[in-house]
mmCIF file of C-alpha atoms in Angstrom:
data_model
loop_
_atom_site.group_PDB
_atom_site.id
_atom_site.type_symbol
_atom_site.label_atom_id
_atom_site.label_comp_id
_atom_site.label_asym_id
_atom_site.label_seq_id
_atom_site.Cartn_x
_atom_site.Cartn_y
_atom_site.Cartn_z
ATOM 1 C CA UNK L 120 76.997 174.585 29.611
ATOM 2 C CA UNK L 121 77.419 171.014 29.298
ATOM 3 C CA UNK L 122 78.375 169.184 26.266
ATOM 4 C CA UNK L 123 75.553 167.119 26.215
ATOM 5 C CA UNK L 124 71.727 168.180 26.060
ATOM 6 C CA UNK L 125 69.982 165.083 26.416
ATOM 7 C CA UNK L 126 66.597 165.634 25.486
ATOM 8 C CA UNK L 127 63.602 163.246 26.062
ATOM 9 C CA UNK L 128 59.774 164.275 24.720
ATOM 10 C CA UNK L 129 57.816 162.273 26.390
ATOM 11 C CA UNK L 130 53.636 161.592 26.381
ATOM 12 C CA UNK L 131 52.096 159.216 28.778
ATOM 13 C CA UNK L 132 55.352 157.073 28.813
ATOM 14 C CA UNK L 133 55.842 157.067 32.604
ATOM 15 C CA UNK L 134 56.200 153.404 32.851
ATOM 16 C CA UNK L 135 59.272 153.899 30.249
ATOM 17 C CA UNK L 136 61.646 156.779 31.964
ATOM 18 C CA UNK L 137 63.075 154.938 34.338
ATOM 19 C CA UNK L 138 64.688 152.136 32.276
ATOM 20 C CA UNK L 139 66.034 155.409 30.243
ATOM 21 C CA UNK L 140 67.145 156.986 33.488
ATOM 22 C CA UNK L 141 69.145 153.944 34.577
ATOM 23 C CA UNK L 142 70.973 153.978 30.763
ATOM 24 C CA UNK L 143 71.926 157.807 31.294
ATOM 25 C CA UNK L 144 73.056 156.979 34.869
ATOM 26 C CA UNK L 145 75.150 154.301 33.371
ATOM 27 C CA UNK L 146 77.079 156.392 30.659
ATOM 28 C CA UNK L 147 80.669 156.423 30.868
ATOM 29 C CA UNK L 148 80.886 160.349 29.512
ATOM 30 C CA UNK L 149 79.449 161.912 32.265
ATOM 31 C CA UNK L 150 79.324 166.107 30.784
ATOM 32 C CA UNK L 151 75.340 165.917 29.992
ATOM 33 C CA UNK L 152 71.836 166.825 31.182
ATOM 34 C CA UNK L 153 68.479 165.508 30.664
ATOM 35 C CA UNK L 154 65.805 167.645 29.636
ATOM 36 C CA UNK L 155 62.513 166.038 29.458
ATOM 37 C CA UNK L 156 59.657 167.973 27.802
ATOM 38 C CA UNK L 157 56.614 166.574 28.269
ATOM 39 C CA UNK L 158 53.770 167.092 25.569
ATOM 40 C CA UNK L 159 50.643 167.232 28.130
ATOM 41 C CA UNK L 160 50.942 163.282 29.744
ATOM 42 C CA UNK L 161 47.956 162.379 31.717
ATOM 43 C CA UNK L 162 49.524 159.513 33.565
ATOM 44 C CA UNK L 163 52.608 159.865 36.552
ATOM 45 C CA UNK L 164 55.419 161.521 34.135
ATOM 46 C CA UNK L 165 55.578 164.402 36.523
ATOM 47 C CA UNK L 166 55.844 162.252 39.871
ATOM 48 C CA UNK L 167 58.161 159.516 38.624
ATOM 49 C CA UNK L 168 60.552 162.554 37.296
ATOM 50 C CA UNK L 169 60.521 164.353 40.624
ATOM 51 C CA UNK L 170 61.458 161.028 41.953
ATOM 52 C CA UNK L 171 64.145 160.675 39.866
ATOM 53 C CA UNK L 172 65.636 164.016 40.380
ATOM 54 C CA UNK L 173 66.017 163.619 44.355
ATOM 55 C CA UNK L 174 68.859 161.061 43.352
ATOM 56 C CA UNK L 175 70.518 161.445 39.948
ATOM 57 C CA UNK L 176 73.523 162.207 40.191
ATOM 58 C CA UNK L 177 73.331 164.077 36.903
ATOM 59 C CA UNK L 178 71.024 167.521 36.151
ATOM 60 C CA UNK L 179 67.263 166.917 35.287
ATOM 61 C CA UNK L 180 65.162 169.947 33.889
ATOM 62 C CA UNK L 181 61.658 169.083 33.419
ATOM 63 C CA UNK L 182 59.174 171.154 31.290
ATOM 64 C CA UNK L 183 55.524 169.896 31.006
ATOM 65 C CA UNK L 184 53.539 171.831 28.344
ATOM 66 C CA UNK L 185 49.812 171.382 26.594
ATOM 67 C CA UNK L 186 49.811 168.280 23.868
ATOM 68 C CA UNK L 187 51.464 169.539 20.880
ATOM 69 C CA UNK L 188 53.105 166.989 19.049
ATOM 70 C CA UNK L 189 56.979 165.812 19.463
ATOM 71 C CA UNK L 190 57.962 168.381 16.814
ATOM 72 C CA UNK L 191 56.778 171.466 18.998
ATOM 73 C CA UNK L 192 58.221 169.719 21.762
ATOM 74 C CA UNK L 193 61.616 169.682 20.100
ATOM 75 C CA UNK L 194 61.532 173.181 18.853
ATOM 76 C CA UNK L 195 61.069 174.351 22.687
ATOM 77 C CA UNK L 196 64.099 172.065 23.363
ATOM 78 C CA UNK L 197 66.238 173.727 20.979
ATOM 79 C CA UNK L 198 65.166 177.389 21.889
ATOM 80 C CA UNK L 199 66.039 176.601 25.764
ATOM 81 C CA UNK L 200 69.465 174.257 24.532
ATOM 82 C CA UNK L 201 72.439 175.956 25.326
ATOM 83 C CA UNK L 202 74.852 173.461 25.376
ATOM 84 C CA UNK L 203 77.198 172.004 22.835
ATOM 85 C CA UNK L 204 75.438 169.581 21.215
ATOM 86 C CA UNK L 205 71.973 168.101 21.138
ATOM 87 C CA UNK L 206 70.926 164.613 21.186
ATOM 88 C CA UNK L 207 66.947 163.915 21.058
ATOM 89 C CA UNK L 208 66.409 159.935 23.210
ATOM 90 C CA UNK L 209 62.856 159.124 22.997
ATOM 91 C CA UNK L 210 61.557 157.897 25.716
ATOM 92 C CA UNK L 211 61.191 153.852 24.360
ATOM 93 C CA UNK L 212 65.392 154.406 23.119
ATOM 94 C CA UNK L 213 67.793 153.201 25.475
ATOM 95 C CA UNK L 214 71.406 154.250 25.647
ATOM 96 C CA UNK L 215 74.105 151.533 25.285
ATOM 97 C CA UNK L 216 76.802 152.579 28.081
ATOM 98 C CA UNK L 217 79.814 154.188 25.827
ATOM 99 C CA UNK L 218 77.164 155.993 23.621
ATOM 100 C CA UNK L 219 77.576 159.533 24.613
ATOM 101 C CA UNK L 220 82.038 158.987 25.281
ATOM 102 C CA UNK L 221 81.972 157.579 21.658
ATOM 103 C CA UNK L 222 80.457 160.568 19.972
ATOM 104 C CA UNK L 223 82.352 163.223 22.070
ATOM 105 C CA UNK L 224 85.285 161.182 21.673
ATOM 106 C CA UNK L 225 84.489 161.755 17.363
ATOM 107 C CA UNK L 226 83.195 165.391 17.942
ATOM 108 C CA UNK L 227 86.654 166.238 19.623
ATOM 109 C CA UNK L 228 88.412 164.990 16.480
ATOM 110 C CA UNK L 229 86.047 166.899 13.848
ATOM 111 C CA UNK L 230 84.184 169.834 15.671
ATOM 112 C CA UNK L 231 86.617 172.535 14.053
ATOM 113 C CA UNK L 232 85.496 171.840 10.902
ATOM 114 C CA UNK L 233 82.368 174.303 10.502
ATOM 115 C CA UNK L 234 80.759 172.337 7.413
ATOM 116 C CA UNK L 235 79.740 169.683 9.962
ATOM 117 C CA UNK L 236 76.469 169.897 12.029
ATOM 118 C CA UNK L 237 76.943 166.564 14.179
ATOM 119 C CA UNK L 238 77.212 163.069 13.985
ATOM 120 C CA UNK L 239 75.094 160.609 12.484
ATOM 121 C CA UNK L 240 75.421 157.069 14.101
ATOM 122 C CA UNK L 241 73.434 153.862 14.125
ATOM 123 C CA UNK L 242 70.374 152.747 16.344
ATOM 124 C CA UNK L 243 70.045 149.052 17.205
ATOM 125 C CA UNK L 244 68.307 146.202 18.018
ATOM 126 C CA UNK L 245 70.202 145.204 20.420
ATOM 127 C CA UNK L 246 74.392 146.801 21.170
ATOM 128 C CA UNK L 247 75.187 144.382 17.887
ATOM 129 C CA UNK L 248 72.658 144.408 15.511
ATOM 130 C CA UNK L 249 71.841 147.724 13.766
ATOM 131 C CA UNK L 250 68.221 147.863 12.831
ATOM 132 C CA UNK L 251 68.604 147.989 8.737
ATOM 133 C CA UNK L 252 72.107 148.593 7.667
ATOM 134 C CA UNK L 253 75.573 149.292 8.801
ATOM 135 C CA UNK L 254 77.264 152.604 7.823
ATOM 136 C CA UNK L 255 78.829 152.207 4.054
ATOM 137 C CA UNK L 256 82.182 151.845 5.256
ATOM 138 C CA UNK L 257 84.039 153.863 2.184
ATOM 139 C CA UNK L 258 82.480 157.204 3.768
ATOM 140 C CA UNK L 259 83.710 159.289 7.147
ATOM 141 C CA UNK L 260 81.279 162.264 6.291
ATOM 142 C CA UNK L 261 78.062 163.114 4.392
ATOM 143 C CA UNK L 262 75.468 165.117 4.281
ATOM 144 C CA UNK L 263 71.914 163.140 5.958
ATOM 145 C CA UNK L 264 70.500 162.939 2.157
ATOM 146 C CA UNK L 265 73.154 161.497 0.572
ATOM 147 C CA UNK L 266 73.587 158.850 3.358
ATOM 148 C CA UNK L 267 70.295 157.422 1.862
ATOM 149 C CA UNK L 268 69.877 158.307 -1.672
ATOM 150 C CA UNK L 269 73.414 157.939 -3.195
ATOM 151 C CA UNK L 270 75.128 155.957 -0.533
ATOM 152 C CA UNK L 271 72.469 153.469 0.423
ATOM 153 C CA UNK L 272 72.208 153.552 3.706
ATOM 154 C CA UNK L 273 68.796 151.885 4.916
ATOM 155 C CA UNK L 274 68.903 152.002 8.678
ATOM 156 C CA UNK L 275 67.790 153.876 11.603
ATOM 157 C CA UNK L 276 70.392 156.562 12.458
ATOM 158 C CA UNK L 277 70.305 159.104 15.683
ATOM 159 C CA UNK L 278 71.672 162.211 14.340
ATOM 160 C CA UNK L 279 73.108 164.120 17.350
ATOM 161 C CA UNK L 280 73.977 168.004 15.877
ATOM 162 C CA UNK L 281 75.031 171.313 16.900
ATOM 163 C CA UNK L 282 72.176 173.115 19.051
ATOM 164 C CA UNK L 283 73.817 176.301 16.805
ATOM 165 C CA UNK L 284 73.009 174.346 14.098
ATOM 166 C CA UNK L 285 69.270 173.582 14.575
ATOM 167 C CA UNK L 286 68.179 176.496 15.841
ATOM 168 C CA UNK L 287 68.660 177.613 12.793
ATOM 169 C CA UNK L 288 66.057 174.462 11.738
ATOM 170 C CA UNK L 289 63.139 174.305 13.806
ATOM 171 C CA UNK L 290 60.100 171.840 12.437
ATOM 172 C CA UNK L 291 57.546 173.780 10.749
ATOM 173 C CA UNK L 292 54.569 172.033 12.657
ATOM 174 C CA UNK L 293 51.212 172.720 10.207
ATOM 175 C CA UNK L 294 47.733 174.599 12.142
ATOM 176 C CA UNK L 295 45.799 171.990 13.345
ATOM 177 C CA UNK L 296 48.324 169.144 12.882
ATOM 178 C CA UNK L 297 50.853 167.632 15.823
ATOM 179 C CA UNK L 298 53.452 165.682 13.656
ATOM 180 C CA UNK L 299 55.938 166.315 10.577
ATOM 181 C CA UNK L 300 58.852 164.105 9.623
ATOM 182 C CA UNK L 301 61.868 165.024 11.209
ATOM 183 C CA UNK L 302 63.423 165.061 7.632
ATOM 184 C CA UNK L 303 62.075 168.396 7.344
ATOM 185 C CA UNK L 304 65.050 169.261 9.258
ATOM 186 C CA UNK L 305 67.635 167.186 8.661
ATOM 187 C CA UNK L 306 67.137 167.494 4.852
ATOM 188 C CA UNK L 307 67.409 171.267 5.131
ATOM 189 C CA UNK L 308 70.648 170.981 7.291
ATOM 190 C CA UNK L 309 71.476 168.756 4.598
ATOM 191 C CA UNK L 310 71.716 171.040 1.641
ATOM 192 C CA UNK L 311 74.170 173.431 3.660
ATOM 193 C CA UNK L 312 76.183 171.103 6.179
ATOM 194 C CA UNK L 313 77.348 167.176 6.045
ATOM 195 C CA UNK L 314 77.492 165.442 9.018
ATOM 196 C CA UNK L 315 80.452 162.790 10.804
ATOM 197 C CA UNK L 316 80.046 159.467 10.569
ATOM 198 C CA UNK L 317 79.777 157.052 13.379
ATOM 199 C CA UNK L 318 79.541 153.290 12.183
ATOM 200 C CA UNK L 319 78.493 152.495 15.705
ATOM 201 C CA UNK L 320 75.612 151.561 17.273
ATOM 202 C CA UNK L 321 74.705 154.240 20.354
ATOM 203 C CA UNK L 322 70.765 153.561 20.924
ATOM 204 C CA UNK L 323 68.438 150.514 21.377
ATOM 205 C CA UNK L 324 64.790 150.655 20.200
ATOM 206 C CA UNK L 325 61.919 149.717 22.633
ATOM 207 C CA UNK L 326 59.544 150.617 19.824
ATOM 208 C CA UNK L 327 56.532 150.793 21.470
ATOM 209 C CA UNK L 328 52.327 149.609 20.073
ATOM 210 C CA UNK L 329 51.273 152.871 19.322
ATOM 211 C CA UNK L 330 54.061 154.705 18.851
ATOM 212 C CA UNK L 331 55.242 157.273 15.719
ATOM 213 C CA UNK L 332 57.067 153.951 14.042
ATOM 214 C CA UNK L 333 54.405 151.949 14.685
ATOM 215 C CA UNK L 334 51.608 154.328 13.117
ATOM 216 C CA UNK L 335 53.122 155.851 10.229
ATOM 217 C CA UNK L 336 50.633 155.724 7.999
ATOM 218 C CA UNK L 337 48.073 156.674 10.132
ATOM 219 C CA UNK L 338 50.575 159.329 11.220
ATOM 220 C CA UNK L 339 50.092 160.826 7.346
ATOM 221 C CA UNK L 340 46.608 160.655 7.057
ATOM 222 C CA UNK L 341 45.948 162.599 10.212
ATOM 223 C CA UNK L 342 48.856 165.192 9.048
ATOM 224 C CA UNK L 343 49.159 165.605 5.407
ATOM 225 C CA UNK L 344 49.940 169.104 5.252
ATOM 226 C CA UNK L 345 53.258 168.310 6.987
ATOM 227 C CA UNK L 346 53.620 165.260 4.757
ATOM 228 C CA UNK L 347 53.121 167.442 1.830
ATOM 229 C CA UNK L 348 56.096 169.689 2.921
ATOM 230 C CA UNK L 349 58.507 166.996 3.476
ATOM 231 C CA UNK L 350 57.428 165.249 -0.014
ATOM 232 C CA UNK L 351 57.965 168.702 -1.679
ATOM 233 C CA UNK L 352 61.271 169.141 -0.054
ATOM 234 C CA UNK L 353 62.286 165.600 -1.098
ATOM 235 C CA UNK L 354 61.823 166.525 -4.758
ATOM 236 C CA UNK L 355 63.692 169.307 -4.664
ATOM 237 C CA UNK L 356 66.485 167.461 -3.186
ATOM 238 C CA UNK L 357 66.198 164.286 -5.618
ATOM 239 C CA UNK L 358 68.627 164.112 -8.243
ATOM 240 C CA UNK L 359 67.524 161.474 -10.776
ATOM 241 C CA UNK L 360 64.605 160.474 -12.618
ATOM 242 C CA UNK L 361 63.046 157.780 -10.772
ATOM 243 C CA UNK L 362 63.440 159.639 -7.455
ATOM 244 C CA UNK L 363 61.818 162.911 -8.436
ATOM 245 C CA UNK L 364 58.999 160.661 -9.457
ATOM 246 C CA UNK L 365 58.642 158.474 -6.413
ATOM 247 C CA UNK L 366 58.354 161.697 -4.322
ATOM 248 C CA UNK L 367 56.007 163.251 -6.847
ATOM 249 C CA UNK L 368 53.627 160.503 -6.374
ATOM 250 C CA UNK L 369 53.808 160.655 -2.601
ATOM 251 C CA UNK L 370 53.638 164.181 -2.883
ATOM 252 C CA UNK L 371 49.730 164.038 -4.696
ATOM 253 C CA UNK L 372 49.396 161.266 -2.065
ATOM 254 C CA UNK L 373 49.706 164.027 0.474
ATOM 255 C CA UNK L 374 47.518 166.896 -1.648
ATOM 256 C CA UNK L 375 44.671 164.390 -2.047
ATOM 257 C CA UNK L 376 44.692 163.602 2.107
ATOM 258 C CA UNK L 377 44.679 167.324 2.802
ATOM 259 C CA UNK L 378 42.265 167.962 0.662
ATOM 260 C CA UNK L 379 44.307 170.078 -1.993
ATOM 261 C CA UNK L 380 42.757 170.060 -5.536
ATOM 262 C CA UNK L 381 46.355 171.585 -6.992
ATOM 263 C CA UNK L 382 48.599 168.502 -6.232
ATOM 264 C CA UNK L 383 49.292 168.752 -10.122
ATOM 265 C CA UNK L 384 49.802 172.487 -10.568
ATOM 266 C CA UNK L 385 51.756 172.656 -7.483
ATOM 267 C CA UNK L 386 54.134 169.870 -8.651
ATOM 268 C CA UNK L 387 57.444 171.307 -8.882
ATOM 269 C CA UNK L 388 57.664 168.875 -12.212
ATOM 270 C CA UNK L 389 54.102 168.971 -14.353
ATOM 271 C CA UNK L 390 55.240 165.961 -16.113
ATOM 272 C CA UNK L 391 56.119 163.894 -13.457
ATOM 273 C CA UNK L 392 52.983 164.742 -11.312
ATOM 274 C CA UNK L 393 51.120 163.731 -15.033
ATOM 275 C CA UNK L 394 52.800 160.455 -14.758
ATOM 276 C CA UNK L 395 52.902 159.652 -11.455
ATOM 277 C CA UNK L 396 48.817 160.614 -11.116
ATOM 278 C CA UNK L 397 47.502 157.267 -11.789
ATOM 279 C CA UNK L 398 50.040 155.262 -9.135
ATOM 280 C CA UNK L 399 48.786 158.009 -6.754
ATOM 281 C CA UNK L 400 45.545 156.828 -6.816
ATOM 282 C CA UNK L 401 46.489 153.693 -6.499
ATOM 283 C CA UNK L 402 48.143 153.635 -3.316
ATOM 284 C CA UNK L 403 45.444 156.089 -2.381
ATOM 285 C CA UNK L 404 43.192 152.786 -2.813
ATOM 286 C CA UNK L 405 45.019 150.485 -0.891
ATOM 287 C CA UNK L 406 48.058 151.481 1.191
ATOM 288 C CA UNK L 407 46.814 154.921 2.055
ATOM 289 C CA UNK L 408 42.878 153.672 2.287
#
């Protein structure tokens, strides 16, 4: 059992892997392995691993499986994970070369404490400029929700947790849909565990034309159950006016994309789904059209 599970899902991203090989290579914390899942590729994934394996100096398990989506892909991970603590790298994320010795070096201080599922630390641009915010600096721990809606966080943060932890979590993927958020999962951990801060950044973004950043709103339209989930989840967790409303319009967003004809009955707030009916329609007409 290692410390680390590195895990990469991967889809047609061949050309990518080795620049993320070389960044693992590099890492100064060397207690990790790699485990690649890839989610049905039809270019070289399998050939340019195996060519990477005959070398590396560190282990490489590679699982290739039918196109599912990242989230089935990670739930695999995380049923197979039986090391210490789990760190999803897509394959466009590099590793800066102290990322993996500066979150053991924090776990070692703060893994004792059972309330904590991981570390949450910052993704960048580049090794100095975070892409959104820096961590609020008043704050050493917090749960993933709070980071965002009552500390005002705004950036992009790889959250590296307990593989305990999520397999307790896995992402309920929708029939006949490949993608939900991945705050389906963290927001759940959230209402049980909080999380170490690290106000560092670990990762560099290589976000690539096509990708799940790039295609978000495409990605809801072509998955709205799963949007629908994570917008009903989000209310729940909201704990003022204004965002119990935002996520109530979002959430008849997601009803009227998946074709539900309760998005106002189903509303955990009757009034708020009243309200917030008209702005739904709205973005239905433009941002969602």
């Amino acid at each position: 059992m290692s410390t680390f599970c590195v895990f990469t899902p991967t889809f047609n991203r061949a050309k990518l892997l080795p620049e993320l090989y070389k960044s693992l290579e590099s890492q100064t914390f060397k207690d990790f392995r790699w485990l690649v899942v890839d989610d049905g590729s039809t270019d070289n994934t399998e050939q340019v691993i195996d060519t990477l394996s005959e070398t590396s100096p560190f282990q490489i398990e590679y699982i290739k499986t039918i196109n599912g989506g990242k989230q089935r892909a990670t739930n695999l991970a995380v049923s197979i994970c039986d090391d210490e603590l789990f760190y999803g790298v897509d394959s466009d994320d590099l590793l800066v070369p102290d990322a993996l010795e500066k979150v053991a070096r924090l776990w070692n201080e703060i893994k004792v404490d059972s309330s904590l599922a991981g570390i949450v630390a910052l993704h960048g641009r580049n090794s100095h400029e975070p892409i959104g915010s820096w961590m609020p600096k008043e704050i050493m721990r917090a749960n993933v929700w709070d980071l965002y809606y009552k500390f005002g966080f705004q950036g992009d943060a790889p959250q590296i947790y307990r593989t305990e932890v999520l397999k307790d979590y896995p992402y309920p993927v929708a029939e006949g849909e490949k993608f939900i958020s991945e705050c389906i999962s963290t927001y759940q951990i959230a209402k049980k565990y909080e999380m170490g801060i690290l106000n560092e950044i670990v990762s560099i973004a290589r976000y690539q034309e096509g990708g799940y950043t790039d295609g978000s709103i495409g990605l809801i339209k072509d998955n709205p159950k799963g949007y629908c989930k994570v917008k009903m989840l989000s209310i729940e967790m909201s704990s003022t006016f204004f965002q119990r409303l935002y996520h109530t319009i979002l959430y008849l967003v997601g009803c009227e994309l998946a074709g539900k004809s309760d998005g106002i009955k189903s509303a955990p707030y009757k009034g708020l789904a009243i309200l917030g009916l008209i702005p739904s329609k709205i973005l239905l007409a433009t941002k969602f059209k």
